[in-house]
XYZ file of C-alpha atoms in Angstrom:
632
model
C 0.000 0.000 0.000
C 1.269 3.313 -0.868
C 1.419 6.339 1.545
C 1.191 9.932 0.626
C 3.759 11.930 2.833
C 3.830 15.710 3.224
C 7.393 16.898 2.657
C 7.163 19.854 5.003
C 5.912 17.725 7.808
C 8.696 15.322 7.186
C 11.269 18.125 7.490
C 9.701 19.298 10.741
C 9.729 15.844 12.123
C 13.339 15.373 11.238
C 14.176 18.738 12.723
C 12.380 17.907 15.952
C 14.040 14.590 16.045
C 17.450 16.271 15.663
C 16.615 18.889 18.193
C 15.661 16.250 20.698
C 18.901 14.454 20.100
C 20.826 17.698 20.491
C 18.982 18.422 23.690
C 19.821 15.022 25.061
C 23.423 15.561 24.000
C 23.665 18.954 25.762
C 22.161 17.498 28.884
C 24.692 14.721 28.770
C 27.536 17.224 28.187
C 26.290 19.363 31.055
C 26.281 16.384 33.338
C 29.750 15.430 32.219
C 31.009 18.949 32.777
C 29.451 19.014 36.204
C 31.117 15.713 36.985
C 34.460 17.048 35.704
C 34.034 20.265 37.727
C 33.239 18.315 40.825
C 36.232 16.057 40.332
C 38.495 19.049 39.533
C 37.452 20.796 42.725
C 38.090 17.627 44.658
C 41.481 17.218 42.960
C 42.439 20.896 43.656
C 41.506 20.497 47.288
C 43.700 17.437 47.492
C 46.730 18.993 45.637
C 46.834 22.407 47.469
C 48.366 21.120 50.769
C 50.994 19.360 48.747
C 51.881 22.570 46.898
C 52.091 24.463 50.189
C 54.460 21.864 51.549
C 56.519 22.087 48.388
C 56.661 25.888 48.701
C 57.676 25.585 52.313
C 60.397 23.174 51.422
C 61.588 25.519 48.680
C 61.585 28.504 51.090
C 63.389 26.511 53.747
C 65.939 25.455 51.203
C 66.511 29.110 50.287
C 66.833 30.065 53.945
C 69.272 27.264 54.505
C 71.267 28.454 51.517
C 71.259 31.987 52.857
C 72.190 30.801 56.296
C 75.026 28.792 54.881
C 76.119 31.900 52.937
C 75.955 34.014 56.119
C 77.819 31.361 58.056
C 80.425 31.359 55.355
C 80.644 35.168 55.483
C 80.683 35.138 59.281
C 83.405 32.549 59.196
C 85.424 34.665 56.795
C 84.714 37.844 58.815
C 85.615 36.028 62.006
C 88.986 35.229 60.521
C 89.480 38.907 59.606
C 88.230 40.022 63.056
C 90.554 37.566 64.702
C 93.446 38.953 62.684
C 92.483 42.542 63.566
C 92.046 41.661 67.223
C 95.437 40.009 67.228
C 97.020 43.205 65.903
C 95.042 45.573 68.132
C 95.841 43.565 71.253
C 99.525 44.293 70.852
C 101.260 47.469 72.036
C 101.401 50.387 69.634
C 105.135 50.632 70.136
C 105.544 46.993 69.103
C 103.224 46.925 66.130
C 104.010 50.424 64.937
C 101.595 53.353 64.953
C 100.897 53.307 61.218
C 99.938 49.613 61.199
C 97.918 50.084 64.383
C 96.021 53.105 63.077
C 95.327 51.410 59.715
C 94.043 48.284 61.476
C 91.834 50.327 63.811
C 90.392 52.247 60.888
C 89.645 48.977 58.989
C 88.171 47.442 62.136
C 85.750 50.330 62.548
C 84.742 50.103 58.904
C 84.195 46.336 59.195
C 82.190 46.748 62.410
C 79.899 49.275 60.779
C 79.335 46.832 57.905
C 78.710 43.769 60.089
C 76.390 45.425 62.626
C 73.539 45.534 60.108
C 74.120 42.070 58.727
C 75.012 39.908 61.703
C 72.324 40.913 64.162
C 71.928 37.323 65.376
C 75.632 37.040 66.104
C 75.696 39.516 68.990
C 78.537 37.721 70.691
C 80.870 38.304 67.766
C 79.702 41.907 67.333
C 79.971 42.708 71.049
C 83.414 41.178 71.381
C 84.621 43.034 68.310
C 83.113 46.304 69.631
C 84.902 45.825 72.945
C 88.154 45.184 71.136
C 87.772 48.398 69.121
C 86.874 50.406 72.242
C 89.971 49.112 74.013
C 92.066 49.912 70.971
C 90.590 53.415 70.907
C 91.432 53.895 74.572
C 94.939 52.616 73.971
C 95.334 55.061 71.101
C 93.991 57.885 73.258
C 96.516 57.096 75.972
C 99.290 56.917 73.421
C 98.164 60.229 71.906
C 97.976 61.896 75.319
C 101.365 60.449 76.174
C 102.807 62.120 73.111
C 101.084 65.442 73.799
C 102.209 65.407 77.424
C 105.858 65.503 76.408
C 107.826 68.737 76.410
C 107.837 70.796 73.240
C 111.630 70.583 73.029
C 111.399 66.767 73.128
C 108.738 66.658 70.409
C 110.485 69.196 68.200
C 113.671 67.136 68.345
C 111.846 63.954 67.247
C 110.391 63.969 63.706
C 108.923 60.477 64.291
C 106.853 61.690 67.245
C 105.647 64.679 65.243
C 104.561 62.302 62.488
C 102.811 60.020 65.003
C 100.736 62.930 66.334
C 99.843 64.002 62.816
C 98.793 60.441 61.928
C 96.477 60.192 64.917
C 95.005 63.600 64.207
C 94.435 62.614 60.580
C 92.627 59.428 61.661
C 90.113 61.327 63.747
C 89.929 64.459 61.664
C 86.557 63.533 60.102
C 85.196 61.557 63.042
C 83.422 62.913 66.094
C 85.182 60.448 68.318
C 86.589 60.467 71.801
C 90.123 61.294 70.747
C 88.784 64.231 68.785
C 87.463 65.631 72.053
C 90.880 65.518 73.672
C 91.673 69.242 73.531
C 95.119 69.832 72.110
C 95.226 73.371 73.529
C 94.044 72.170 76.937
C 96.752 69.521 77.187
C 99.513 71.739 75.875
C 98.509 74.708 78.077
C 98.575 72.363 81.074
C 102.150 71.427 80.117
C 103.077 75.120 79.925
C 101.425 75.882 83.275
C 103.039 72.997 85.122
C 106.435 73.761 83.618
C 106.240 77.399 84.726
C 104.415 77.059 88.035
C 107.566 76.880 90.134
C 109.039 79.890 88.309
C 105.851 81.841 88.931
C 105.923 80.936 92.612
C 109.540 82.107 92.829
C 108.523 85.472 91.362
C 105.848 86.183 93.955
C 106.894 89.195 96.093
C 107.907 88.518 99.671
C 107.757 90.775 102.729
C 111.067 92.227 103.917
C 112.052 94.333 106.919
C 111.581 98.055 106.214
C 115.307 98.710 106.571
C 116.252 96.061 104.005
C 116.103 97.499 100.480
C 114.991 95.395 97.560
C 117.893 93.963 95.594
C 117.313 94.388 91.879
C 116.819 91.100 90.043
C 116.283 89.021 93.185
C 112.554 88.520 92.631
C 112.639 85.939 89.821
C 110.108 87.685 87.583
C 112.654 87.929 84.755
C 113.240 84.178 84.782
C 109.491 83.511 84.870
C 108.785 85.790 81.905
C 111.770 84.439 79.945
C 110.465 80.926 80.532
C 106.935 81.896 79.505
C 108.121 83.500 76.263
C 110.351 80.519 75.485
C 107.544 78.017 76.129
C 105.048 79.856 73.905
C 107.687 80.261 71.224
C 108.298 76.492 71.250
C 104.561 75.815 71.237
C 104.298 78.046 68.173
C 106.982 76.024 66.408
C 105.268 72.779 67.425
C 101.918 74.009 66.173
C 103.551 74.930 62.878
C 105.139 71.484 62.547
C 101.771 69.828 63.228
C 100.097 72.123 60.675
C 97.438 73.127 63.194
C 95.082 76.098 62.693
C 95.936 79.306 64.542
C 92.964 78.958 66.914
C 94.792 76.207 68.796
C 97.750 78.436 69.571
C 95.517 81.364 70.568
C 93.510 79.137 72.896
C 96.689 77.609 74.360
C 98.167 81.046 75.086
C 94.928 82.353 76.597
C 94.605 79.325 78.879
C 98.227 79.626 80.014
C 97.924 83.357 80.745
C 94.642 82.902 82.598
C 96.052 80.159 84.783
C 99.443 81.707 85.517
C 98.838 85.477 85.444
C 95.336 86.829 84.915
C 93.511 84.862 87.592
C 96.303 84.395 90.093
C 99.496 86.445 89.833
C 97.900 89.844 89.220
C 95.478 89.274 92.096
C 98.367 88.397 94.404
C 100.274 91.529 93.308
C 97.269 93.739 94.056
C 97.116 92.298 97.555
C 100.853 92.723 98.165
C 101.178 96.278 96.798
C 98.423 97.614 98.999
C 97.487 101.192 98.174
C 96.246 101.639 101.737
C 99.789 101.186 103.007
C 101.914 103.944 101.362
C 104.976 103.079 103.454
C 105.028 99.502 102.236
C 104.321 100.680 98.710
C 107.324 103.039 98.739
C 109.550 100.407 100.338
C 108.721 98.110 97.442
C 108.517 100.619 94.599
C 111.450 99.252 92.601
C 110.086 95.726 93.035
C 106.752 96.881 91.621
C 108.464 98.610 88.695
C 110.619 95.562 88.003
C 107.601 93.270 87.929
C 105.704 95.695 85.683
C 108.729 95.997 83.422
C 108.734 92.262 82.749
C 104.963 91.874 82.529
C 104.984 94.568 79.839
C 107.850 92.756 78.126
C 105.769 89.584 78.218
C 102.939 91.403 76.459
C 105.206 92.827 73.786
C 106.986 89.531 73.118
C 103.833 87.409 72.976
C 102.254 89.863 70.548
C 105.134 89.246 68.169
C 104.752 85.480 68.544
C 100.994 84.845 68.586
C 99.384 88.197 67.725
C 96.898 90.450 69.501
C 93.887 88.123 69.754
C 95.478 85.835 72.331
C 96.315 88.776 74.603
C 93.030 90.674 74.816
C 92.164 89.473 78.324
C 95.754 89.747 79.576
C 96.160 93.278 78.265
C 92.865 94.378 79.798
C 93.705 92.953 83.226
C 97.276 94.263 83.161
C 96.035 97.773 82.382
C 93.438 97.505 85.149
C 96.239 96.549 87.542
C 98.613 99.338 86.462
C 96.058 102.143 86.548
C 95.976 101.914 90.340
C 99.619 102.749 90.885
C 100.292 106.081 89.189
C 99.148 107.629 92.505
C 102.435 106.533 94.059
C 104.143 109.425 92.236
C 102.401 111.765 94.653
C 103.804 109.683 97.513
C 107.330 110.423 96.292
C 106.809 114.147 96.776
C 105.322 113.576 100.211
C 108.382 111.497 101.053
C 110.722 114.287 99.856
C 108.890 116.798 102.021
C 109.064 114.503 105.021
C 112.749 113.657 104.615
C 113.871 117.287 104.229
C 111.304 119.480 105.963
C 109.962 117.291 108.754
C 113.077 115.643 110.123
C 116.160 116.957 111.883
C 118.504 115.278 109.445
C 120.148 117.849 107.193
C 123.072 116.440 105.302
C 124.344 115.320 101.973
C 123.194 111.816 102.918
C 119.549 112.863 102.538
C 120.181 114.227 99.050
C 122.076 111.075 98.103
C 119.311 108.880 99.504
C 116.536 110.696 97.645
C 118.488 110.984 94.398
C 119.420 107.321 94.621
C 115.717 106.550 94.671
C 115.184 108.777 91.621
C 118.079 107.029 89.877
C 116.778 103.563 90.722
C 113.249 104.169 89.489
C 114.582 105.750 86.282
C 116.039 102.340 85.407
C 112.492 101.072 84.833
C 111.649 103.364 81.953
C 109.043 101.099 80.339
C 107.083 100.804 83.580
C 107.333 104.534 84.285
C 106.155 105.440 80.788
C 103.185 103.087 81.137
C 102.211 104.575 84.504
C 102.871 108.244 83.721
C 100.883 107.978 80.485
C 97.787 107.700 82.668
C 98.499 111.143 84.188
C 98.069 114.708 83.105
C 100.990 117.094 83.421
C 101.425 118.026 87.090
C 99.002 115.446 88.509
C 101.800 114.142 90.735
C 102.123 117.439 92.647
C 98.426 118.203 92.929
C 97.293 118.195 96.534
C 95.810 120.480 99.131
C 97.534 122.315 100.667
C 100.055 122.575 97.802
C 103.694 121.629 98.173
C 105.856 124.557 99.396
C 108.530 124.170 96.720
C 106.082 125.094 93.961
C 105.543 128.592 95.357
C 109.279 129.140 95.961
C 110.746 128.033 92.668
C 109.393 125.729 90.023
C 111.953 125.274 87.282
C 109.423 124.197 84.665
C 109.911 125.264 81.069
C 106.787 126.490 79.208
C 105.255 123.644 77.195
C 104.698 125.734 74.098
C 104.142 122.669 71.875
C 101.507 121.165 74.213
C 103.528 117.977 74.296
C 101.599 115.302 76.219
C 103.700 112.318 75.187
C 104.666 109.811 77.899
C 108.324 110.752 77.365
C 107.610 114.430 78.051
C 105.528 113.548 81.112
C 108.315 111.323 82.454
C 110.915 114.061 81.970
C 108.642 116.486 83.799
C 108.019 114.037 86.647
C 111.709 113.320 87.284
C 112.626 117.006 86.926
C 109.901 117.931 89.405
C 111.300 115.415 91.886
C 114.780 116.925 91.593
C 113.253 120.415 91.824
C 111.424 119.405 95.004
C 114.573 117.971 96.597
C 116.783 121.029 96.075
C 114.131 123.681 96.725
C 112.980 121.905 99.901
C 116.593 122.157 101.079
C 116.520 125.880 100.275
C 113.295 126.216 102.258
C 114.838 124.322 105.170
C 117.883 126.636 105.150
C 115.596 129.636 105.404
C 113.978 128.289 108.557
C 115.519 129.061 111.981
C 116.400 125.919 113.862
C 113.645 126.549 116.370
C 110.942 127.606 113.956
C 109.379 126.448 110.780
C 107.500 129.654 110.073
C 110.330 131.873 108.820
C 109.857 133.557 105.486
C 111.004 131.381 102.651
C 111.427 134.456 100.457
C 114.016 136.173 102.698
C 117.348 137.287 101.282
C 119.734 134.394 100.774
C 123.381 134.490 101.883
C 126.262 133.440 99.691
C 126.938 130.517 102.054
C 123.398 129.253 101.511
C 123.836 129.625 97.792
C 127.112 127.744 97.906
C 125.570 124.934 99.976
C 122.730 124.656 97.501
C 125.229 124.527 94.638
C 127.076 121.734 96.432
C 123.860 119.777 96.777
C 123.046 120.474 93.162
C 126.530 119.301 92.225
C 125.843 116.021 94.036
C 122.620 115.702 92.058
C 124.404 116.414 88.762
C 127.120 113.888 89.627
C 124.524 111.196 90.280
C 122.782 112.045 87.003
C 126.128 111.933 85.174
C 126.764 108.409 86.463
C 123.250 107.181 85.713
C 122.696 106.770 81.946
C 119.061 105.811 82.416
C 118.296 108.944 84.459
C 120.297 111.182 82.119
C 118.418 109.777 79.134
C 115.015 110.093 80.796
C 115.661 113.731 81.741
C 116.779 114.623 78.230
C 117.651 118.137 77.121
C 114.562 119.580 78.821
C 115.484 118.138 82.211
C 119.076 119.332 81.910
C 117.822 122.795 80.969
C 115.758 122.850 84.137
C 118.851 121.882 86.150
C 120.741 124.774 84.602
C 117.910 127.091 85.573
C 118.246 125.981 89.193
C 122.009 126.402 89.071
C 121.702 130.003 87.883
C 119.350 130.677 90.781
C 121.884 129.451 93.330
C 124.802 131.177 91.627
C 122.981 134.438 92.253
C 122.944 133.582 95.951
C 126.681 132.813 95.920
C 127.402 136.097 94.172
C 125.559 138.105 96.823
C 128.794 139.229 98.541
C 130.314 140.114 95.208
C 127.164 141.922 94.217
C 127.541 143.989 97.392
C 131.089 144.955 96.478
C 130.132 145.780 92.902
C 127.105 147.711 94.057
C 129.287 149.894 96.298
C 131.432 150.858 93.317
C 128.502 151.509 91.027
C 126.472 153.436 93.596
C 129.290 155.691 94.814
C 130.575 156.169 91.272
C 127.155 157.461 90.268
C 127.113 159.783 93.280
C 130.514 161.245 92.376
C 129.563 161.580 88.746
C 126.387 163.430 89.633
C 128.323 165.686 91.979
C 130.796 166.611 89.237
C 127.997 167.220 86.809
C 126.236 169.479 89.317
C 129.397 171.482 89.990
C 130.145 171.917 86.332
C 126.604 173.083 85.669
C 126.813 175.584 88.507
C 130.118 176.971 87.291
C 129.191 177.196 83.645
C 125.615 178.248 84.198
C 124.571 175.970 81.380
C 124.515 172.304 80.898
C 127.199 170.761 78.795
C 127.094 167.622 76.674
C 129.299 165.929 79.251
C 126.873 166.599 82.090
C 124.050 164.858 80.309
C 126.012 161.678 80.095
C 127.406 161.776 83.595
C 124.309 160.270 85.057
C 124.790 156.897 83.433
C 125.243 153.918 85.764
C 128.944 153.556 85.110
C 130.642 156.543 83.518
C 133.458 156.269 81.065
C 136.844 157.767 81.825
C 135.983 160.871 79.809
C 133.105 161.689 82.177
C 135.362 162.163 85.216
C 137.416 165.280 85.466
C 141.019 165.063 86.587
C 140.530 167.746 89.237
C 138.090 166.860 91.975
C 136.673 168.919 94.780
C 137.599 168.072 98.346
C 134.210 166.501 98.815
C 134.591 164.395 95.667
C 138.089 163.328 96.745
C 136.701 162.130 100.057
C 133.913 160.336 98.258
C 136.416 158.526 95.990
C 138.569 157.548 98.974
C 135.493 156.193 100.783
C 134.374 154.376 97.659
C 137.642 152.448 97.297
C 137.849 151.904 101.047
C 134.358 150.412 101.190
C 134.980 148.363 98.067
C 138.246 146.976 99.421
C 136.549 145.946 102.655
C 133.666 144.334 100.829
C 136.034 142.690 98.353
C 138.211 141.233 101.101
C 135.128 140.027 102.984
C 133.812 138.375 99.843
C 137.140 136.638 99.245
C 137.325 135.495 102.861
C 133.783 134.103 102.743
C 134.454 132.431 99.432
C 137.584 130.710 100.690
C 135.601 129.312 103.606
C 133.645 127.265 101.106
C 136.749 125.149 100.440
C 135.576 124.120 96.995
C 137.297 120.885 96.040
C 135.376 120.167 92.880
C 137.427 121.790 90.080
C 134.468 122.022 87.739
C 132.337 123.877 90.288
C 135.314 126.046 91.304
C 135.962 127.100 87.695
C 132.283 127.731 87.074
C 131.899 130.023 90.107
C 135.266 131.705 89.513
C 134.290 132.667 85.982
C 130.919 133.989 87.124
C 132.575 136.137 89.833
C 135.187 137.486 87.448
C 132.548 138.510 84.941
C 130.574 140.273 87.644
C 133.397 142.096 89.504
C 136.265 142.707 87.090
C 134.327 144.688 84.475
C 132.971 147.054 87.123
C 136.305 147.455 88.873
C 138.206 148.083 85.655
C 135.844 150.884 84.597
C 136.031 152.541 88.011
C 139.795 152.087 88.062
C 140.175 153.698 84.631
C 137.911 156.562 85.718
C 139.872 157.589 88.824
C 143.465 156.424 88.415
C 144.380 159.690 86.632
C 142.481 162.023 88.957
C 143.891 163.986 91.884
C 141.723 162.397 94.566
C 144.835 161.472 96.642
C 148.591 161.966 96.654
C 149.190 158.335 97.682
C 146.676 156.541 95.505
C 147.981 153.059 96.305
C 146.675 153.538 99.819
C 143.165 153.438 98.399
C 143.565 151.683 95.060
C 145.175 148.507 96.340
C 145.156 146.670 93.007
C 145.829 147.697 89.481
C 144.055 145.742 86.773
C 146.786 143.113 86.469
C 146.978 142.636 90.231
C 143.198 142.511 90.482
C 142.964 139.719 87.909
C 145.825 137.870 89.570
C 144.245 137.915 92.995
C 140.966 136.730 91.487
C 142.730 133.910 89.646
C 144.777 132.919 92.685
C 142.044 132.971 95.286
C 138.940 131.926 93.414
């Protein structure tokens, strides 16, 4: 039987059939995939612990490898450390400084490297650190041992200089313990300890008042010489070590502070007590000697180390000195006391006082430093004023307004000499039982001669004292000459009397002749107008005199002869043994007397005042000069 089949239906059926098969296939695939997924998850869960174990094993293996590497490095480092420790444990002298310093430097570098890597090996690190610390301490002690040696020892040993430089170079860039060992502190301590005994020997000591200070016995010169020498050597050492200048400045400052600024100057202030003028004057040359050398110390150190190192010292030295310029006033009080307030009146007083002036003049540097703090005349300013100033002050006008220390010093010393000699003049003017006599009364020739003798003593002392002569200078010597002329006038008083008699009576006679001539002539003549001059020329005296004029001439020569003989007698009493003084006075007398006598002689020798003229005119001009030359 045949079937009729619709083609479209057949296609649909086939399609459905295929779709159903595909559906079943997808379901089957889905189930399979689910099964696979389930099994995969189960397999992953089973494999994961194994992988973790494998990773752990791998990590442990790496750690073991690293540990073995570290152990190898530690082992190698331990060998190096052991070698370094072996070197560092030996003495520097044995191993040699260069090898020791190099090893210490390498050890520190290695320690810094290992500290971050070998944290678990604290024993090795700690032991190595201790070794380095001990080595550092050993190096410090060695370094200090070198620095504690004398500069002369170090300067004579190039190897020691090099050792110090090597140690300094090692620590130059490190803030380490050795770096903090102050070079200037150690070296200044060496200076201080080396000089301490010299400083102690220069400290002033009390003496009995009647025991003068012996120049140079204090020890200050030795102390200052030692100080200068030490700093000079330290300068050379610093130069050899190539150190910066700050080290030397600090060293000098520390040494000055320890030895002088904070000790010696304080002790001096206590010893030279301004409240005890007697002690101060008894120790004046000691004070000046100490000042002389302290000023020399300042000058010398400035040349060696410069100004910066001396700022404190200079300030404190000036503060010390400024106190003592007042002692100049004490000198004038002492002069007054010695001459005016005691019963001693002899050449010994002048010698004593001038010896003091001479002694202090030997300390010119100290005097200039002290007097520079004064104004001109400060040393004689007091109330009531000194007597000698109102009697005679030999000062020369300061027309240039010179205020230099040299001018002030000349004035000071000249004033002291002025005070000595004028106080003696004042004392001579006082009666032995009174101190109130006029100091301006007329002086006798004997007083003048005595004053010249004292002045001669003063000039002799000056002539034998180069320091005093130099300090006085031309101005001081000019003031001495001024005083001498004053006393020469006193000596010439007797001679002035004799000369005055001639001049006075000559004028009287001349006026008498002029009057008589005018009366006789009734007019004045040219001669009469000139007859009134102090000493007439020969032409003014007529040859023929009146009886009155003859008597006047006789009296004139009689009075002159008496005065002349008295003057000679008084002069010879002086018994002048010094040829220089004798010649000086003789020449002054001759100039004063001979010119007057010769003019009077020439005026009357040809007149008719007497038949026997030799009875009145005892000496012609030749005889007059001879007697002056023989007896003066």
